[in-house]
Coordinates of C-alpha atoms in Angstrom, one line a residue:
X13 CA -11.6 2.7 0.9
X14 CA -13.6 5.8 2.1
X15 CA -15.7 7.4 -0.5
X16 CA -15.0 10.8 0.7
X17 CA -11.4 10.5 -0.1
X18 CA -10.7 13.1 -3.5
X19 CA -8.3 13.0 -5.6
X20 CA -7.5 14.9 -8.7
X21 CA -5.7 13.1 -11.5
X22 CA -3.5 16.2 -13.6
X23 CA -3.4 14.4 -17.2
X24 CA -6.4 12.5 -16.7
X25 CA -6.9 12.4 -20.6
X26 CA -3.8 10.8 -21.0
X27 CA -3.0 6.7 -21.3
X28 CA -1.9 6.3 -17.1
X29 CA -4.5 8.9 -16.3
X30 CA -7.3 7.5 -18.1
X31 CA -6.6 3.8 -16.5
X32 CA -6.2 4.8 -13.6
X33 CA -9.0 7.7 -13.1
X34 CA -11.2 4.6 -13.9
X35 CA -9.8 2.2 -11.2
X36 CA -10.0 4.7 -8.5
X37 CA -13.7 5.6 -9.0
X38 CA -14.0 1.8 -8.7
X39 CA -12.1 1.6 -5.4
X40 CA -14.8 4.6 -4.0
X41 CA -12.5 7.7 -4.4
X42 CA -14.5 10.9 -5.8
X43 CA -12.1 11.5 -8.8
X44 CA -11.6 14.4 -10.9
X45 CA -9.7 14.5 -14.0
X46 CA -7.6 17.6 -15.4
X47 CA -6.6 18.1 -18.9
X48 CA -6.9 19.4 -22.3
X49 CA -9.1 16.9 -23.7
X50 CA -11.7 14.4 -22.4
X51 CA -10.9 11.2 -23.7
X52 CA -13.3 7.7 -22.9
X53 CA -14.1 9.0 -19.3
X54 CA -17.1 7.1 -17.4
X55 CA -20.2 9.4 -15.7
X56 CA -18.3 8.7 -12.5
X57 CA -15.3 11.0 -13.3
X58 CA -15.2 14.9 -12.6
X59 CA -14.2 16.3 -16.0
X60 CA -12.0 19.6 -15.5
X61 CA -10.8 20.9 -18.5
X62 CA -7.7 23.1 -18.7
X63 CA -4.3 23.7 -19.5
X64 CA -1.2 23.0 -17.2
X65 CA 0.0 26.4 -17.3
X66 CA -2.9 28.0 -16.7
X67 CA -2.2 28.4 -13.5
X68 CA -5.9 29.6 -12.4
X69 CA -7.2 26.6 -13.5
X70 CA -4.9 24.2 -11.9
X71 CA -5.8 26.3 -8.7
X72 CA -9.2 25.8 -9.3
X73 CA -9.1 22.3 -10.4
X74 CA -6.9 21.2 -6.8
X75 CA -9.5 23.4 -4.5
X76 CA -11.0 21.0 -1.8
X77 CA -9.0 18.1 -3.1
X78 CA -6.7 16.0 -0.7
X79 CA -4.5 14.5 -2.9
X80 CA -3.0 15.5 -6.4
X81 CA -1.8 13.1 -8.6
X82 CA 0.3 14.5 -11.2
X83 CA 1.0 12.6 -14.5
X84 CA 1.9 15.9 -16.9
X85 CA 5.2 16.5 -18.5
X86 CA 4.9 18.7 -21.9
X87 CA 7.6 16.8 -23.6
X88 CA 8.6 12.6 -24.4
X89 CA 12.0 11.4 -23.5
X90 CA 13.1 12.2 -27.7
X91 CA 11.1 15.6 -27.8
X92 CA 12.9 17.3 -24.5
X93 CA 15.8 17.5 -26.2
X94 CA 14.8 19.6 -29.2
X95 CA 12.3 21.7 -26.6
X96 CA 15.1 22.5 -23.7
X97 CA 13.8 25.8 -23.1
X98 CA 10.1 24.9 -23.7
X99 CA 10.3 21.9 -21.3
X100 CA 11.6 23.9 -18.5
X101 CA 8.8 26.3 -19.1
X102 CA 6.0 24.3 -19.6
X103 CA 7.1 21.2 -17.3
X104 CA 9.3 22.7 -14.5
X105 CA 8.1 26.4 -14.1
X106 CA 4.3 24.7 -14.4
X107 CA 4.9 22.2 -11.8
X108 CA 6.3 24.8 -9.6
X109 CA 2.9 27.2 -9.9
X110 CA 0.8 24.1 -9.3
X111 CA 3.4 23.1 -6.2
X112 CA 2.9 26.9 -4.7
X113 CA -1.0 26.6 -5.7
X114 CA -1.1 22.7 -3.5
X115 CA 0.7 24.7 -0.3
X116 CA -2.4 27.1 -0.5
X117 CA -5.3 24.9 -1.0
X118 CA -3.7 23.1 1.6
X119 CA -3.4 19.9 -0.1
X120 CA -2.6 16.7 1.7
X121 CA -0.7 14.4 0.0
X122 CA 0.7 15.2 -4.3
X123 CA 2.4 12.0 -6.3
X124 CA 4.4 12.9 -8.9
X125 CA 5.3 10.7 -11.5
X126 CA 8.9 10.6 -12.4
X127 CA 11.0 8.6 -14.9
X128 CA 13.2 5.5 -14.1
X129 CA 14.3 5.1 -17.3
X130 CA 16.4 8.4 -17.4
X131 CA 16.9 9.7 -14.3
X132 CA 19.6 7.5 -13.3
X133 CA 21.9 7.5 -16.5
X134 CA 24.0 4.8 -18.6
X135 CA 26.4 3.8 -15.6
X136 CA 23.9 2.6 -13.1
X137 CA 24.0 -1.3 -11.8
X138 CA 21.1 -3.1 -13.0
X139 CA 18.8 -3.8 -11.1
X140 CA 19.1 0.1 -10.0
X141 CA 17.6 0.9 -6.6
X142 CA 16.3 4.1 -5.4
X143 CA 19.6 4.8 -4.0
X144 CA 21.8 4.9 -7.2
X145 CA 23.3 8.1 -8.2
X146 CA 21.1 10.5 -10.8
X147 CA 23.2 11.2 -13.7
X148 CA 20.7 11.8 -16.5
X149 CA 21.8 12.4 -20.3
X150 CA 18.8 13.6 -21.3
X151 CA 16.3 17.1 -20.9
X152 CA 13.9 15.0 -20.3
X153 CA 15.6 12.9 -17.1
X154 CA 16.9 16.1 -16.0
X155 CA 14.1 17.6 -15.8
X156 CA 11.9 15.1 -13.7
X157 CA 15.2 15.1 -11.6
X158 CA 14.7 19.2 -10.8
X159 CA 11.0 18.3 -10.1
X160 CA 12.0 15.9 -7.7
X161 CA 14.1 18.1 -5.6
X162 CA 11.5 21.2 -5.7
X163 CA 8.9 18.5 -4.4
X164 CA 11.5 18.3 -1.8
X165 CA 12.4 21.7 -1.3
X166 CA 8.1 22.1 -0.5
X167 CA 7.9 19.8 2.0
X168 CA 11.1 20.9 4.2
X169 CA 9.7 24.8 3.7
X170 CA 6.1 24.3 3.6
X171 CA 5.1 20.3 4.9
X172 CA 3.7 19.6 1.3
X173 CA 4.3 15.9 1.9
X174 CA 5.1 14.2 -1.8
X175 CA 5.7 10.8 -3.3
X176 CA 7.9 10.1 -6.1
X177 CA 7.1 6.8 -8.6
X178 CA 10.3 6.7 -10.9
X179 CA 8.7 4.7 -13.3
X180 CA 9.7 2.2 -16.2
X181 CA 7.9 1.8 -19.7
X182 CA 4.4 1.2 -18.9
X183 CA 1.7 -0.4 -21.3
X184 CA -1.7 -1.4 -22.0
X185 CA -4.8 -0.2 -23.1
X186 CA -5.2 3.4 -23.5
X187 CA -1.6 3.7 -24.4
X188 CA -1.7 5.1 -28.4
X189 CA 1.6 5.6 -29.3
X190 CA 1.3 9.3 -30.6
X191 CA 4.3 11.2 -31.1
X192 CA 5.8 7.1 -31.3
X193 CA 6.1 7.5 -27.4
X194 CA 5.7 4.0 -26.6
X195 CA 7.6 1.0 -28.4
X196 CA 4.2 -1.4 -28.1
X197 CA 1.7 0.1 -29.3
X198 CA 3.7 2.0 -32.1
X199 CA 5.6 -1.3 -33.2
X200 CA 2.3 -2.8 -33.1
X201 CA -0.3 -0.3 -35.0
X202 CA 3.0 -0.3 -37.5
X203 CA 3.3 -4.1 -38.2
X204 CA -0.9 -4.1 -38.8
X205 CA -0.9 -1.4 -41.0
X206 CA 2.6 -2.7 -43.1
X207 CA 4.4 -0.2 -41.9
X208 CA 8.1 0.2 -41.0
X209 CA 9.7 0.5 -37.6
X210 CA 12.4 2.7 -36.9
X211 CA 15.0 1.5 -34.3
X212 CA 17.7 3.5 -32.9
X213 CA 20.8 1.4 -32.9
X214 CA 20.7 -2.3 -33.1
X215 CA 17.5 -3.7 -31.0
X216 CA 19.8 -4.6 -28.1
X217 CA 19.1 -2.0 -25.7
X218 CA 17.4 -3.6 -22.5
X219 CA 14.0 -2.0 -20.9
X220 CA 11.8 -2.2 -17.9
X221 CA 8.2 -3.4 -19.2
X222 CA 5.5 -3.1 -17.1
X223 CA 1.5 -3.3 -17.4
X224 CA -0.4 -0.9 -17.0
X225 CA -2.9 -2.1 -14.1
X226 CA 0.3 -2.8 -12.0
X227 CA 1.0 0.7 -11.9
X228 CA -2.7 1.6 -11.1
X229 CA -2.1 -0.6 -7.9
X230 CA 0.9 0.9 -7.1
X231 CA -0.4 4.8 -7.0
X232 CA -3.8 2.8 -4.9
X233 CA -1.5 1.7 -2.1
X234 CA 0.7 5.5 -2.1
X235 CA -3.1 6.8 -1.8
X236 CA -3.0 5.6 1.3
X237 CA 0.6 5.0 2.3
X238 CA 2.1 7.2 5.3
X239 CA 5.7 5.7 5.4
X240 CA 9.4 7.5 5.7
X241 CA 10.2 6.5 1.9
X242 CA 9.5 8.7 -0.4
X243 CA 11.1 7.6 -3.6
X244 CA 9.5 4.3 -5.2
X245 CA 10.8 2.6 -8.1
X246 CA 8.0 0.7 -10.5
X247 CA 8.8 -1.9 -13.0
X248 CA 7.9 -4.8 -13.9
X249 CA 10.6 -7.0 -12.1
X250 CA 13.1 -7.9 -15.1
X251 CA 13.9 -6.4 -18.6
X252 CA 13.5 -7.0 -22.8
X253 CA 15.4 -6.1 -25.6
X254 CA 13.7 -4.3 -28.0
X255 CA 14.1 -7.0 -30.7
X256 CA 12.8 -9.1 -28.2
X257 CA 9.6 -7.3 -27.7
X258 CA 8.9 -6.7 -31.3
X259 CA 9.6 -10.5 -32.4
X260 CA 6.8 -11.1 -29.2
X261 CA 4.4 -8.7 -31.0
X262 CA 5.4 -10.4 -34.5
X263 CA 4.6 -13.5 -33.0
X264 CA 1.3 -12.7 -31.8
X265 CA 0.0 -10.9 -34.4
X266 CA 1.5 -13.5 -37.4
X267 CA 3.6 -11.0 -39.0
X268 CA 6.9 -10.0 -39.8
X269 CA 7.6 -6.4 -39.4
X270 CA 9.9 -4.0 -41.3
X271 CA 12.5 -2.8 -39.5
X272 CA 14.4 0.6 -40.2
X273 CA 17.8 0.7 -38.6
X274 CA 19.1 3.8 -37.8
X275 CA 22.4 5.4 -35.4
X276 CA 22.0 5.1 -31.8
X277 CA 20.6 8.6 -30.4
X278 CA 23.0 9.6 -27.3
X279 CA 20.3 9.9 -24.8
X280 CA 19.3 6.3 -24.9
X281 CA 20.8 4.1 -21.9
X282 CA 22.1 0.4 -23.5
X283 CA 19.9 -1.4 -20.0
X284 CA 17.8 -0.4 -17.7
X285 CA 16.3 -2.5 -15.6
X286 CA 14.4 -1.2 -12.0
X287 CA 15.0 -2.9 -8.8
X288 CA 11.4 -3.0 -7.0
X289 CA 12.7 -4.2 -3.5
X290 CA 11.8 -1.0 -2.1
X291 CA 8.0 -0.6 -3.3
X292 CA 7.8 -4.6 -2.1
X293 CA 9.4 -4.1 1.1
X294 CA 7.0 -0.8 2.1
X295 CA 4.1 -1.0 0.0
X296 CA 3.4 -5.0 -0.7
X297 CA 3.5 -4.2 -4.1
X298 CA 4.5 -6.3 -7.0
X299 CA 4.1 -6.5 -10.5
X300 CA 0.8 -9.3 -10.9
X301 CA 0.9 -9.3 -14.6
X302 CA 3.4 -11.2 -16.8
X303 CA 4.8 -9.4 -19.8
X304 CA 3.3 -11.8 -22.1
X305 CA -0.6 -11.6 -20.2
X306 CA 0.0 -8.4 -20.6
X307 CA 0.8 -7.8 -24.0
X308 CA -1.6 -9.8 -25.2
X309 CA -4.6 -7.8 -23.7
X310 CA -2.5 -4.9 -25.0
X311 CA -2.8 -6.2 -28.4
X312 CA -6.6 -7.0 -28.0
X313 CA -7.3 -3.5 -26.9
X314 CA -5.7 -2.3 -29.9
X315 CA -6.9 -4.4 -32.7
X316 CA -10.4 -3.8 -31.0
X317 CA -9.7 0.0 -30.9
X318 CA -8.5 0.0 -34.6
X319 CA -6.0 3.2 -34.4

């Protein structure tokens, strides 16, 4: 990798920005990281503080930057429902500003990070590929989905080439489950702390786990990818039931959580599980990390990190 390649990193304070700020300063890229607040950043990384919709500041944080990597969304997959209006403010309209503000600094290359888990809906085949139909139930899926299409609307109008990475439930270190947006770490720092967790129907819904530096080496090889596809599912190959992950934390940890049952919110999908065949066949990507490596350097992190 070239160290004059740059690359900004919009949410770099969050838990995929941070990890994977870090990873491309490692790999020779001059980084900078845009956000709100600067969380454990190394000397290495550009710090640029500022909000999303701001749009001067997300000007002047893209200027003289080939690619933008944007992680931002203003809402969680429960949140966007309650916020409708607010989302499409904050998330849409913002992405839009920062879309117009890419075609005039002339940016090369923008990855935006989509979501797998709603975008395609309740009725899609598992494994769902990249080509299934987009039927969200949610703000939130919705949302990402009219993202998507402006991304595409930019580059037929104005050449803004853009990646898409619809991607699963990631986790690892970083990843603190505020605003319980996460099932691992929250079931986790609530089983050490004898706490309850709340589930949302009966623990059988099926999800897409995948770690953390997986998904860092997936956004390393679109750095540098200049292929036809432009839509990439990431997971992490096969999928868990929620009771499933939580008895795996229980396990670990050598204790029995308290679970809270409560109705099934309408948004949730009963499975879904990504088919990678695309981001293998393209990219030589796959998922390196089982989910029980993985979780277990997840739940090393945070016992270490003491949240």
């Amino acid at each position: 990798m070239t160290s004059n390649r740059k690359c900004v990193v919009l949410g770099g304070d969050g838990f995929i920005g941070t990890n994977l700020c870090r990873r491309l300063t490692q790999t020779g890229y001059n980084v900078r990281a845009f956000g709100r607040r600067r969380t454990q950043m190394n000397e290495q990384i550009e710090w640029f503080q500022g909000d999303f919709n701001d749009e001067t500041a997300v000007a002047a944080a893209i200027e003289g930057f080939d690619v933008v990597i944007h992680l931002i969304h203003a809402t969680t997959p429960a949140s966007a429902n309650i916020e409708k209006v607010g989302d499409v403010q904050r998330s849409v309209i913002g992405t839009i500003k920062l879309l117009e503000a890419c075609v005039m600094m002339q940016t090369k290359k923008l990855i935006f990070v989509s979501s797998g888990g709603t975008v395609y809906g309740p009725n899609a085949q598992v494994p769902i590929t990249e080509d299934a139909p987009t039927l969200p139930i949610s703000v939130y899926g919705v949302n990402k989905l009219v993202i998507e299409n402006y991304l595409n609307v930019f580059q037929y109008l104005h050449g803004l080439k853009s990646y898409v990475v619809r991607l699963a439930n990631p986790f690892g270190p970083y990843q603190t489950g505020l605003r319980n947006h996460g099932i691992i770490p929250t079931a986790a720092k609530n089983i050490l702390h004898g706490n309850p967790i709340t589930i949302y129907g009966d623990g059988s819904a099926v999800r897409d786990y995948v770690y953390i530096d997986d998904v860092v080496t997936m956004f390393e090889k679109l750095m540098t990818y200049e292929g036809g596809c432009r839509v990439f599912n990431v997971g992490g190959g096969g999928g868990k039931s929620i009771r499933d992950v939580i008895s795996a934390i229980e396990q670990k940890l050598d204790r029995k959580a308290e679970i809270v049952f409560l109705p099934a919110r309408p948004f949730d999908v009963p499975s879904n599980v990504l088919s990678i065949q695309r981001a293998m066949a393209e990219l030589h990507w796959q998922p390196d990390t089982s989910f029980n490596v993985g979780l277990d350097k997840t739940l090393v992190w945070l016992t270490k990190a003491r949240l």
